[in-house]
Coordinates of C-alpha atoms in Angstrom, one line a residue:
Chain A
M429 CA -10.6 18.4 -5.3
A430 CA -12.5 15.4 -3.4
K431 CA -10.4 12.6 -1.9
V432 CA -10.4 9.3 -3.9
L433 CA -9.1 5.8 -2.1
M434 CA -5.8 4.5 -3.2
K435 CA -3.5 2.2 -2.8
G436 CA 0.1 3.7 -1.7
N437 CA 1.6 2.4 -5.1
E438 CA -1.1 4.2 -7.6
A439 CA -0.9 7.3 -5.2
I440 CA 2.9 7.4 -5.9
G441 CA 2.0 6.7 -10.0
E442 CA -0.2 9.6 -9.8
A443 CA 1.7 11.9 -7.5
A444 CA 4.7 11.5 -9.9
I445 CA 2.1 12.6 -12.8
R446 CA 1.0 15.7 -10.8
A447 CA 4.4 16.6 -10.3
G448 CA 4.8 16.4 -13.8
C449 CA 6.7 13.7 -14.5
V450 CA 5.5 11.8 -17.6
H451 CA 7.9 9.3 -18.4
F452 CA 8.4 5.9 -16.7
F453 CA 10.7 3.1 -16.9
G454 CA 10.7 0.0 -15.2
Y455 CA 9.8 -3.6 -14.6
P456 CA 7.0 -5.0 -12.2
I457 CA 7.7 -6.9 -9.0
T458 CA 5.9 -7.8 -6.0
P459 CA 4.8 -5.4 -4.0
Q460 CA 5.4 -2.5 -6.4
S461 CA 3.6 -3.6 -9.5
E462 CA 0.9 -1.2 -9.0
V463 CA 2.9 1.3 -9.9
P464 CA 3.9 0.3 -13.4
E465 CA 0.3 -0.8 -13.8
Y466 CA -1.4 2.3 -13.0
L467 CA 1.4 4.2 -14.9
A468 CA 0.9 1.9 -18.2
K469 CA -3.0 3.1 -18.1
R470 CA -2.1 6.7 -17.0
L471 CA 0.6 7.8 -19.1
P472 CA -0.7 7.5 -22.4
E473 CA -3.8 10.1 -21.4
V474 CA -1.4 12.4 -20.2
G475 CA 1.0 12.3 -23.3
G476 CA 3.9 10.5 -21.6
K477 CA 5.6 7.4 -22.4
F478 CA 5.5 4.3 -20.3
V479 CA 8.4 1.7 -21.3
Q480 CA 8.3 -1.7 -19.3
A481 CA 12.1 -2.6 -20.0
E482 CA 13.5 -5.8 -20.1
S483 CA 15.0 -5.9 -16.5
E484 CA 15.8 -3.8 -13.7
V485 CA 19.2 -2.9 -14.9
A486 CA 17.8 -1.6 -18.5
A487 CA 14.9 0.5 -16.3
S488 CA 17.8 2.1 -14.5
N489 CA 19.8 2.9 -17.5
M490 CA 16.9 4.1 -19.2
I491 CA 16.1 6.8 -16.4
Y492 CA 19.8 7.8 -16.7
G493 CA 19.4 8.5 -20.4
A494 CA 16.5 10.2 -20.3
A495 CA 17.2 12.6 -17.4
G496 CA 20.3 13.3 -19.5
V497 CA 18.1 14.4 -22.1
G498 CA 16.1 16.9 -19.4
M499 CA 13.2 14.7 -18.8
R500 CA 11.5 14.1 -16.1
V501 CA 11.6 10.5 -15.0
L502 CA 10.7 7.9 -12.0
T503 CA 11.3 4.7 -11.9
T504 CA 9.9 2.2 -9.1
S505 CA 11.2 -1.4 -8.2
S506 CA 11.3 -3.4 -5.0
S507 CA 14.4 -4.7 -3.0
P508 CA 16.5 -7.1 -5.4
G509 CA 15.0 -5.3 -8.5
I510 CA 16.9 -1.8 -6.4
S511 CA 20.1 -4.2 -5.9
L512 CA 20.2 -4.5 -9.7
M513 CA 19.9 -0.8 -10.3
A514 CA 23.3 -0.2 -7.7
E515 CA 25.4 0.3 -11.0
A516 CA 23.3 3.0 -12.6
M517 CA 22.7 4.7 -9.3
S518 CA 26.0 5.7 -9.0
Y519 CA 26.6 6.4 -12.6
I520 CA 23.3 9.0 -12.0
A521 CA 24.7 10.1 -9.2
A522 CA 28.2 11.1 -10.7
C523 CA 26.5 12.6 -13.5
E524 CA 24.3 15.0 -11.3
L525 CA 20.9 13.6 -12.6
P526 CA 17.5 14.2 -11.2
V527 CA 15.4 11.2 -11.2
V528 CA 13.3 9.8 -8.5
V529 CA 13.8 6.1 -7.4
V530 CA 11.1 4.5 -5.3
N531 CA 12.0 1.0 -3.3
I532 CA 8.5 -0.4 -2.1
M533 CA 10.8 -2.8 0.1
R534 CA 10.1 -6.3 0.8
G535 CA 11.7 -9.6 2.7
G536 CA 15.4 -10.4 2.1
P537 CA 17.7 -11.0 2.1
G538 CA 18.3 -12.4 -1.4
L539 CA 14.8 -13.1 -3.5
G540 CA 13.4 -13.1 0.1
G541 CA 9.9 -12.9 -0.1
I542 CA 7.0 -10.9 -1.0
L543 CA 5.7 -9.4 2.5
P544 CA 7.0 -6.4 3.9
A545 CA 10.3 -5.2 5.5
Q546 CA 12.4 -2.1 6.0
G547 CA 15.6 -4.2 5.5
D548 CA 17.1 -1.8 2.9
Y549 CA 18.0 1.2 5.2
L550 CA 21.1 1.0 5.1
Q551 CA 21.5 0.2 1.2
A552 CA 19.5 3.3 1.1
T553 CA 21.4 5.6 3.0
K554 CA 25.4 4.1 2.8
G555 CA 25.7 2.1 0.1
M556 CA 23.0 2.7 -3.3
G557 CA 26.7 1.8 -5.1
H558 CA 30.1 2.5 -5.7
G559 CA 32.0 5.5 -5.2
D560 CA 31.6 8.5 -2.8
F561 CA 27.8 9.5 -3.2
D562 CA 24.8 10.3 -1.0
L563 CA 21.2 10.1 -2.3
I564 CA 18.5 12.0 -0.7
V565 CA 16.1 9.5 1.3
L566 CA 12.6 10.1 1.9
A567 CA 10.4 8.0 4.0
P568 CA 6.8 8.0 3.9
S569 CA 4.2 6.9 6.9
S570 CA 1.1 6.8 5.1
V571 CA -0.3 6.9 1.6
Q572 CA -0.8 10.7 1.8
E573 CA 3.0 11.3 2.8
A574 CA 3.7 8.7 0.1
V575 CA 2.3 11.3 -2.3
D576 CA 3.2 14.4 -0.8
L577 CA 7.2 13.2 -0.6
T578 CA 7.2 11.7 -4.5
I579 CA 6.1 15.0 -5.1
K580 CA 9.3 16.8 -3.0
A581 CA 11.3 14.1 -4.3
F582 CA 11.0 15.5 -7.7
E583 CA 11.5 18.9 -6.3
L584 CA 14.6 18.2 -4.5
A585 CA 15.8 16.1 -7.1
E586 CA 16.3 19.2 -9.5
K587 CA 16.9 21.7 -7.3
Y588 CA 20.4 19.8 -6.4
R589 CA 20.5 17.9 -9.5
N590 CA 20.8 14.6 -7.3
P591 CA 18.9 11.5 -7.3
V592 CA 16.1 10.8 -4.6
M593 CA 14.6 7.4 -3.6
V594 CA 11.6 7.4 -1.8
I595 CA 11.1 4.2 0.3
G596 CA 8.6 2.3 2.1
D597 CA 7.6 -0.9 2.8
G598 CA 5.6 -2.8 1.4
M599 CA 2.6 -1.6 3.3
I600 CA 2.9 1.7 2.3
G601 CA 2.8 0.4 -1.4
Q602 CA 0.2 -2.1 -0.8
M603 CA -2.3 -0.5 1.6
M604 CA -5.6 1.5 0.6
E605 CA -6.4 5.4 2.2
P606 CA -8.2 8.3 1.2
V607 CA -6.2 10.8 -0.8
S608 CA -6.0 14.3 -1.9
F609 CA -3.6 15.8 -4.3
P610 CA -2.2 19.1 -4.0
D611 CA -2.0 21.5 -6.7
V612 CA 1.5 21.8 -7.2
E613 CA 3.7 23.6 -10.0
I614 CA 7.3 22.8 -10.2
G615 CA 7.4 24.0 -13.6
P616 CA 9.3 22.5 -16.7
P617 CA 12.8 20.1 -15.6
L618 CA 14.9 22.4 -17.7
K619 CA 15.8 25.7 -17.0
P620 CA 17.5 28.2 -19.5
G621 CA 21.1 27.7 -19.5
D622 CA 20.9 24.2 -18.4
W623 CA 23.0 21.3 -18.4
A624 CA 21.4 18.7 -20.6
L625 CA 21.7 17.3 -24.0
T626 CA 19.3 19.0 -25.9
G627 CA 21.2 19.2 -29.4
C628 CA 24.1 21.6 -29.5
V629 CA 22.6 23.7 -32.4
N630 CA 23.9 27.4 -31.9
R631 CA 25.8 26.2 -28.4
K632 CA 28.7 24.3 -27.7
P633 CA 28.1 20.2 -27.5
R634 CA 27.5 19.0 -24.1
I635 CA 28.6 15.5 -22.5
I636 CA 27.5 14.0 -19.7
T637 CA 29.6 11.4 -18.7
S638 CA 31.3 10.4 -15.2
L639 CA 34.6 9.0 -16.3
Y640 CA 37.4 11.1 -15.2
L641 CA 40.9 9.8 -16.2
D642 CA 42.9 12.6 -14.2
A643 CA 42.9 11.3 -10.7
M644 CA 42.8 15.5 -9.2
D645 CA 39.7 16.3 -11.5
L646 CA 38.0 12.9 -10.4
H647 CA 39.4 14.1 -6.6
N648 CA 37.5 17.5 -7.3
H649 CA 34.5 16.1 -8.6
N650 CA 34.4 13.8 -5.5
V651 CA 35.0 17.0 -3.2
H652 CA 32.4 18.6 -5.1
L653 CA 29.6 16.2 -4.8
K654 CA 30.7 16.4 -0.8
K655 CA 29.9 19.8 -0.4
K656 CA 26.7 19.7 -2.6
F657 CA 25.8 17.1 -0.2
A658 CA 26.5 19.7 2.6
V659 CA 24.2 21.9 1.7
I660 CA 21.5 19.3 1.3
T661 CA 21.9 18.2 5.1
E662 CA 22.0 21.9 6.0
H663 CA 18.4 22.7 4.3
E664 CA 16.9 19.1 3.8
Q665 CA 16.6 17.5 7.1
R666 CA 12.9 16.3 8.3
H667 CA 11.4 14.3 11.0
E668 CA 8.6 14.1 13.2
A669 CA 8.4 14.0 16.7
Y670 CA 5.7 12.4 18.2
N671 CA 4.4 12.8 22.0
C672 CA 7.6 14.3 22.4
D673 CA 6.2 18.0 24.0
G674 CA 5.6 16.6 27.5
E675 CA 8.1 14.5 29.9
Y676 CA 9.0 10.9 29.1
D677 CA 11.4 8.2 29.9
V678 CA 11.8 6.4 26.8
L679 CA 11.7 7.7 23.4
V680 CA 11.0 5.1 19.8
T681 CA 12.5 5.7 17.3
A682 CA 11.4 4.4 14.2
F683 CA 10.6 5.1 10.8
G684 CA 7.8 4.6 8.2
M685 CA 5.0 2.2 8.9
M686 CA 6.5 0.9 11.6
A687 CA 6.7 4.4 13.5
R688 CA 2.7 4.0 12.7
M689 CA 2.4 1.2 14.2
C690 CA 4.4 2.3 17.3
K691 CA 1.9 5.6 17.2
T692 CA -0.9 3.3 18.2
A693 CA 1.6 1.3 21.3
I694 CA 2.4 5.0 22.1
D695 CA -1.4 5.8 22.4
T696 CA -2.5 3.0 24.3
L697 CA 0.4 3.2 26.9
A698 CA -0.3 6.5 27.5
A699 CA -4.0 5.6 28.9
E700 CA -1.8 3.1 31.2
G701 CA -0.1 6.4 32.3
I702 CA 3.4 5.9 30.6
Q703 CA 4.4 8.4 28.3
V704 CA 6.5 7.9 25.4
G705 CA 8.1 10.2 23.0
L706 CA 8.3 9.0 19.0
F707 CA 11.0 10.0 16.8
R708 CA 10.5 9.6 13.5
P709 CA 13.0 10.6 10.9
I710 CA 11.0 11.6 7.9
S711 CA 14.4 12.2 5.5
L712 CA 16.5 8.9 6.4
K713 CA 19.8 10.9 4.5
P714 CA 20.2 13.2 5.4
F715 CA 19.3 11.8 8.9
P716 CA 18.1 14.4 11.5
Y717 CA 20.8 13.8 14.2
E718 CA 20.5 17.2 15.8
A719 CA 16.9 16.9 16.7
C720 CA 17.3 13.2 17.2
K721 CA 19.7 13.6 19.8
N722 CA 18.1 16.2 21.4
A723 CA 14.7 13.9 21.6
M724 CA 16.7 11.2 23.0
L725 CA 18.6 13.4 25.6
K726 CA 15.1 14.2 27.0
G727 CA 14.4 10.8 28.0
K728 CA 16.5 8.5 29.9
R729 CA 16.6 5.4 27.3
V730 CA 15.8 4.6 23.7
L731 CA 13.7 1.7 22.2
D732 CA 14.7 1.8 18.5
V733 CA 12.0 -0.5 16.3
E734 CA 12.7 -1.6 12.9
M735 CA 11.4 -4.4 10.4
N736 CA 15.1 -5.5 10.0
M737 CA 17.6 -6.8 12.4
G738 CA 18.4 -3.2 13.1
Q739 CA 20.0 -0.7 10.5
M740 CA 18.6 3.1 11.8
I741 CA 20.0 2.1 15.0
E742 CA 23.3 2.8 13.8
D743 CA 22.1 6.3 12.9
V744 CA 20.4 6.9 15.9
K745 CA 23.7 5.7 17.9
L746 CA 25.4 8.3 16.2
A747 CA 23.0 10.6 17.2
G748 CA 23.4 10.2 20.5
L749 CA 27.2 9.4 20.6
G750 CA 26.5 7.1 23.8
A751 CA 24.3 9.5 25.8
R752 CA 21.8 7.3 25.9
Q753 CA 21.1 3.0 25.9
I754 CA 19.5 2.4 23.2
D755 CA 17.5 -1.2 23.3
F756 CA 16.2 -2.6 19.9
F757 CA 13.2 -4.7 18.8
G758 CA 13.0 -5.7 15.1
R759 CA 11.5 -8.4 12.8
A760 CA 12.5 -9.6 9.5
G761 CA 11.6 -11.3 6.4
G762 CA 8.0 -10.1 6.1
V763 CA 6.9 -10.4 10.0
I764 CA 5.2 -7.4 11.3
P765 CA 5.7 -6.6 14.9
S766 CA 1.9 -6.2 16.4
V767 CA 1.1 -3.1 18.3
E768 CA 0.9 -5.6 21.5
E769 CA 4.4 -6.8 21.0
V770 CA 6.0 -3.1 20.3
M771 CA 4.0 -2.3 23.7
N772 CA 5.7 -5.0 25.8
E773 CA 9.1 -4.1 24.7
I774 CA 8.4 -0.4 25.9
R775 CA 7.2 -1.5 29.0
A776 CA 10.3 -3.7 29.1
C777 CA 12.7 -0.7 28.0
H778 CA 10.6 1.6 30.6
A779 CA 11.5 -0.5 33.4
K780 CA 14.9 -0.6 32.7
A781 CA 14.8 3.2 32.5
K782 CA 13.6 3.3 35.9
E783 CA 15.6 1.1 37.5
K784 CA 18.9 3.1 36.5
N785 CA 17.6 6.5 37.1
P786 CA 15.2 6.0 40.1
Chain B
M1450 CA -29.6 0.7 16.7
S1451 CA -31.0 -0.7 13.7
T1452 CA -33.6 -3.3 14.5
H1453 CA -36.8 -1.0 14.5
H1454 CA -35.6 0.2 11.1
E1455 CA -35.0 -3.4 9.8
H1456 CA -39.1 -3.1 8.8
F1457 CA -38.6 -0.6 6.2
V1458 CA -35.3 -1.4 4.7
S1459 CA -35.0 -4.7 2.6
P1460 CA -32.3 -6.6 3.6
F1461 CA -29.9 -8.4 1.0
E1462 CA -31.0 -11.6 0.0
P1463 CA -28.8 -13.6 -2.6
K1464 CA -30.8 -14.3 -5.8
Q1465 CA -28.4 -17.5 -6.0
R1466 CA -26.2 -19.8 -4.2
L1467 CA -23.0 -19.4 -6.3
L1468 CA -21.9 -15.6 -5.8
M1469 CA -18.8 -14.5 -7.1
I1470 CA -17.3 -11.1 -6.3
V1471 CA -15.6 -9.1 -9.2
G1472 CA -14.5 -5.6 -9.7
N1473 CA -11.5 -3.6 -9.7
Y1474 CA -8.9 -4.1 -7.0
G1475 CA -9.3 -1.9 -4.1
S1476 CA -13.0 -1.8 -4.7
G1477 CA -13.5 -3.6 -1.7
K1478 CA -14.5 -7.0 -2.7
T1479 CA -12.7 -8.7 0.3
E1480 CA -14.4 -6.5 2.8
V1481 CA -17.7 -7.1 1.1
S1482 CA -17.3 -11.1 0.7
V1483 CA -15.9 -11.9 4.1
N1484 CA -19.3 -10.0 5.6
L1485 CA -21.3 -11.5 3.1
A1486 CA -20.1 -14.6 3.9
L1487 CA -20.2 -14.2 7.9
H1488 CA -24.1 -13.0 7.2
L1489 CA -24.6 -15.9 5.8
R1490 CA -23.2 -18.1 7.8
R1491 CA -25.1 -16.6 10.7
R1492 CA -28.4 -17.4 9.0
G1493 CA -27.7 -21.0 9.5
A1494 CA -26.7 -22.0 5.9
A1495 CA -23.3 -23.3 4.9
V1496 CA -20.9 -21.2 3.7
S1497 CA -17.4 -22.1 1.9
I1498 CA -15.5 -19.3 0.6
A1499 CA -13.0 -19.3 -2.2
D1500 CA -10.2 -16.7 -2.0
L1501 CA -9.2 -16.5 -5.4
D1502 CA -7.3 -13.0 -5.8
V1503 CA -3.9 -13.9 -7.5
V1504 CA -3.6 -10.4 -7.8
N1505 CA -3.4 -8.6 -4.5
P1506 CA -0.3 -9.8 -2.4
Y1507 CA -1.2 -8.7 1.0
F1508 CA -5.2 -7.9 2.1
R1509 CA -6.6 -10.3 1.1
C1510 CA -9.5 -12.8 2.3
R1511 CA -7.2 -15.3 3.6
E1512 CA -6.1 -12.8 6.4
A1513 CA -9.1 -13.1 7.8
Q1514 CA -9.8 -16.9 7.6
V1515 CA -9.3 -17.6 11.5
L1516 CA -11.8 -14.9 11.8
M1517 CA -14.4 -16.9 9.2
R1518 CA -13.3 -20.1 10.5
Q1519 CA -14.0 -19.9 14.1
A1520 CA -17.5 -18.7 12.6
G1521 CA -17.8 -22.0 10.7
V1522 CA -17.5 -20.6 7.4
R1523 CA -15.2 -22.8 5.2
V1524 CA -12.2 -21.2 3.7
V1525 CA -10.7 -22.8 0.8
L1526 CA -7.1 -21.7 0.2
P1527 CA -4.0 -22.5 -1.3
P1528 CA -1.7 -25.0 1.3
G1529 CA 0.6 -23.2 3.8
A1530 CA 3.3 -21.4 2.6
Q1531 CA 1.8 -21.0 -0.9
Q1532 CA -0.5 -18.6 0.5
Q1533 CA 2.0 -15.9 0.8
A1534 CA 3.0 -16.4 -2.8
D1535 CA 2.6 -14.0 -5.5
L1536 CA 1.6 -17.1 -8.2
P1537 CA -1.9 -18.0 -9.3
I1538 CA -2.4 -20.8 -7.5
V1539 CA -6.1 -22.4 -7.9
V1540 CA -7.4 -25.3 -5.5
P1541 CA -8.6 -28.2 -7.0
E1542 CA -11.5 -27.6 -4.1
I1543 CA -12.9 -25.1 -6.0
K1544 CA -14.6 -26.9 -8.7
G1545 CA -16.3 -28.8 -6.2
M1546 CA -17.8 -25.6 -4.7
L1547 CA -19.5 -24.8 -8.2
E1548 CA -22.6 -26.7 -7.3
P1549 CA -24.1 -25.6 -3.8
E1550 CA -26.9 -27.6 -2.5
E1551 CA -30.2 -26.1 -1.1
G1552 CA -29.2 -23.8 1.9
C1553 CA -25.4 -23.7 1.1
Y1554 CA -23.7 -21.0 -0.5
S1555 CA -20.5 -21.0 -2.4
L1556 CA -18.5 -17.5 -2.7
F1557 CA -15.9 -16.6 -4.7
D1558 CA -13.7 -13.8 -3.8
V1559 CA -11.9 -12.8 -7.0
G1560 CA -9.0 -11.1 -7.8
G1561 CA -9.2 -7.5 -9.1
D1562 CA -9.3 -6.1 -12.8
P1563 CA -9.6 -8.3 -15.5
V1564 CA -6.6 -9.8 -15.0
G1565 CA -8.0 -11.1 -11.8
A1566 CA -11.0 -12.2 -13.4
T1567 CA -9.0 -14.0 -15.8
L1568 CA -9.1 -16.9 -13.4
L1569 CA -12.9 -17.6 -13.1
S1570 CA -12.4 -17.9 -17.2
S1571 CA -10.7 -21.7 -16.1
L1572 CA -13.9 -22.6 -14.6
H1573 CA -16.6 -21.5 -17.9
E1574 CA -16.8 -25.2 -18.7
A1575 CA -16.9 -26.6 -15.2
L1576 CA -19.8 -24.0 -14.7
G1577 CA -22.0 -25.3 -17.4
A1578 CA -25.4 -23.8 -17.2
T1579 CA -25.1 -23.6 -13.0
P1580 CA -26.8 -20.4 -12.2
Y1581 CA -24.6 -17.6 -10.5
S1582 CA -24.4 -13.8 -9.4
L1583 CA -21.5 -12.3 -11.0
M1584 CA -21.6 -9.1 -8.8
Q1585 CA -19.3 -6.3 -9.8
V1586 CA -18.3 -4.2 -6.8
I1587 CA -18.2 -0.4 -7.8
N1588 CA -16.3 2.0 -5.4
A1589 CA -17.1 5.4 -7.1
R1590 CA -14.1 7.0 -5.3
R1591 CA -11.4 4.6 -7.0
P1592 CA -9.5 5.5 -10.0
F1593 CA -10.6 3.9 -13.2
T1594 CA -14.1 3.5 -11.8
N1595 CA -15.3 7.1 -10.6
T1596 CA -17.4 7.6 -14.2
V1597 CA -19.9 5.9 -15.6
D1598 CA -18.0 5.1 -18.7
G1599 CA -15.1 3.8 -16.3
C1600 CA -17.3 1.4 -14.5
L1601 CA -19.0 0.1 -17.7
K1602 CA -15.5 0.0 -19.3
M1603 CA -14.3 -2.4 -16.0
Q1604 CA -17.4 -4.5 -16.4
E1605 CA -16.6 -5.3 -20.3
G1606 CA -13.2 -6.1 -18.9
L1607 CA -14.3 -8.2 -16.7
E1608 CA -16.6 -10.1 -18.6
N1609 CA -14.3 -10.8 -21.4
A1610 CA -11.7 -11.9 -19.2
S1611 CA -13.9 -14.4 -17.1
R1612 CA -16.2 -15.4 -20.3
L1613 CA -19.1 -14.9 -17.8
K1614 CA -21.5 -12.2 -17.5
V1615 CA -22.3 -9.8 -14.7
T1616 CA -25.9 -10.0 -13.3
G1617 CA -25.7 -7.2 -10.9
Y1618 CA -23.6 -4.3 -8.8
I1619 CA -22.8 -3.9 -5.0
V1620 CA -22.3 -0.2 -4.5
N1621 CA -19.5 -0.3 -2.3
T1622 CA -18.6 3.4 -2.6
H1623 CA -16.3 4.7 0.5
L1624 CA -13.1 6.1 1.8
I1625 CA -12.7 3.9 4.5
A1626 CA -12.7 5.8 7.7
E1627 CA -13.7 9.0 6.2
T1628 CA -16.5 7.9 4.7
T1629 CA -19.5 9.6 4.9
A1630 CA -23.3 9.2 3.8
E1631 CA -23.2 11.7 1.0
V1632 CA -20.3 9.6 -0.3
I1633 CA -22.3 6.4 -0.5
L1634 CA -25.0 8.6 -2.1
D1635 CA -23.0 9.9 -4.6
G1636 CA -21.6 6.1 -5.4
F1637 CA -25.1 5.1 -5.6
E1638 CA -26.3 7.6 -7.9
L1639 CA -23.0 6.7 -10.0
T1640 CA -24.1 3.1 -9.8
Q1641 CA -27.8 3.9 -10.8
K1642 CA -26.7 5.7 -14.0
V1643 CA -24.5 2.5 -14.8
S1644 CA -27.5 0.5 -14.0
Q1645 CA -29.6 2.2 -16.5
R1646 CA -26.9 2.1 -19.3
S1647 CA -26.6 -1.4 -18.9
G1648 CA -30.0 -2.4 -17.5
L1649 CA -28.5 -5.0 -14.9
P1650 CA -30.1 -4.4 -11.0
I1651 CA -28.1 -2.9 -8.0
E1652 CA -28.2 -6.0 -5.9
M1653 CA -26.7 -4.0 -2.9
V1654 CA -25.7 -0.9 -1.0
T1655 CA -23.0 -1.4 1.3
A1656 CA -22.6 1.0 4.3
M1657 CA -20.1 0.8 7.3
G1658 CA -21.5 0.3 10.8
A1659 CA -23.8 3.0 12.0
L1660 CA -23.7 4.4 8.2
A1661 CA -26.2 1.9 7.7
D1662 CA -28.5 4.1 10.1
D1663 CA -28.3 7.2 8.3
P1664 CA -32.4 7.6 7.2
R1665 CA -30.8 9.0 3.7
I1666 CA -29.1 5.7 2.8
M1667 CA -31.7 3.7 4.4
A1668 CA -33.9 5.2 2.1
L1669 CA -32.4 4.4 -1.0
P1670 CA -34.3 2.3 -3.6
A1671 CA -31.8 -1.0 -3.2
P1672 CA -30.9 -3.4 -0.9
L1673 CA -28.5 -2.5 2.0
F1674 CA -26.0 -4.5 3.5
R1675 CA -24.4 -3.4 6.6
L1676 CA -20.7 -4.2 6.8
E1677 CA -18.4 -4.4 10.1
R1678 CA -14.7 -4.2 9.4
V1679 CA -12.5 -7.1 9.2
M1680 CA -9.8 -6.5 7.0
L1681 CA -7.6 -3.8 9.1
P1682 CA -4.2 -2.9 8.8
P1683 CA -1.7 -3.8 11.1
W1684 CA -1.9 -1.0 13.5
L1685 CA -5.4 -1.3 14.2
Q1686 CA -5.7 -5.0 14.7
Q1687 CA -6.1 -6.7 17.9
E1688 CA -4.2 -10.0 18.8
M1689 CA -6.1 -12.8 17.3
K1690 CA -5.3 -16.6 18.0
D1691 CA -5.7 -19.3 15.8
D1692 CA -7.7 -21.6 17.9
S1693 CA -10.3 -22.6 15.4
K1694 CA -9.2 -26.0 15.1
D1695 CA -11.8 -26.4 17.9
A1696 CA -14.7 -24.6 16.0
E1697 CA -17.5 -26.0 14.7
P1698 CA -16.4 -28.6 12.1
V1699 CA -16.9 -27.5 8.2
P1700 CA -18.2 -29.8 5.4
A1701 CA -15.4 -31.5 3.9
S1702 CA -16.1 -30.9 0.1
R1703 CA -19.7 -30.1 -0.3
P1704 CA -21.3 -28.0 1.9
K1705 CA -24.5 -29.9 3.8
P1706 CA -27.0 -27.7 5.6
L1707 CA -26.4 -27.2 8.9
F1708 CA -29.7 -26.6 9.3
A1709 CA -33.1 -28.2 7.6
S1710 CA -34.4 -25.3 5.6

């Protein structure tokens, strides 16, 4: 089909529709408000339902309920709103319901500001709610990738009956790029013999609950969730290695839009004769530790660049297990590191790499 | 480049001194507005531009304010950190821009969609009988304005919200870096049909950089306006230092002509 020019937020909304999701519950918050705005116009056209909830707490419990009756559902928000959804996310993960949540991050903590940031990395990958559970977390780096990963998110959510988060900074939501929508057919959200609450005529009643009063039952449920995520970890790691085929001294690690800015810095430095690799995890969870380690070991030193005070760097350190020195450059609160600043940081890291390994 | 073609191409000539740019968000209002402000300034006019975008949180013409101020364009904006608030702030200087004198232009870069145009309705009474151009920017590659009906529905929404009437169209069909001449020609064709249905003129066709030299685009029966890309994403931006305090002083309230007309 012909390409259209879309904002990231609109494209995410349209991608959900293309993936067969016609039910949306959400609440507006800058910089993701174009998702509900777009879907409020589009969903009635495709026979779907759009509900503006009274809060993010309500919206997240609405997707909990809708997924429970076998609907393919989406909610989207931005950082403070995502925090309000933490309780429901834990319930949804406990009940193994397939939902897709999009977080278009803004500067924090607290009410913060409305400009782009990446400060919710740790929340998304390590602590989206109470108890032992894991989200699958996907981080696009362009509007087209936001489309592709949103569609992929629905696939994964239903394949593993696990909540999936698509996470991007405010730039991904607000910027416009030409996109095309792939022809996809995920099939109906409910397969025969499934688990959803569809009315118990001619079958035994089902219940969706996260309440396990017996300690051993709850322990076993935790073990089951862990085993499930081990399978996800084995099969669903995604990453991009940019300029990593040749030799390089410095490896840059970055995700989302920050990685895109790092690419410009890397391309410019290549013209100066400095070769730099870039490792970009696309699945922040499961984090591609092995691939990251391999990319690190090819170089001498690592520079982690993020739009926060250093969050993904914890996973980068886990990947390297001390094998390489890791420098950090970050800006928070909505300040976007400029390409020039990133280049300077890379040059400094490069000089240290040369010094240590003459 | 373009110089030897300029005899054949009719350049854009504003019909009024008060120019308001509306459209759905993402249609390219800001890119057009900023280019238009710089173009009129280069021709010697005193130009004021007001960023009335209360819809987009980023990528607004305030992001190009340094460039414009350096060129001597007066940029009217909410003060300080309020520029980064997602609040509908309208500064009092806006009303002072409503009746530009001879040789002066006032440009309003209005927020997207009817919701953005609502802001103009607050100027309805102050405007009175002042003549204005209210130009609807059409990008046929945007959702909701990719059909004639979609564009007319958007126009109706914009007019109802602003309590003003659209006076013409700006063909601004593009896919940013992936724009081809065909994309522009298709957009022109669609806008022509919109124009036939509404009876309103096409005020200009825009083309970015070298696309404005394409003979098929130059042959289109509407004024051609060459755009230079101003609104760049951060990974394409050059460092721009804000030394605009040293730039040519701009009129304080009411713009005065810098050159005798």
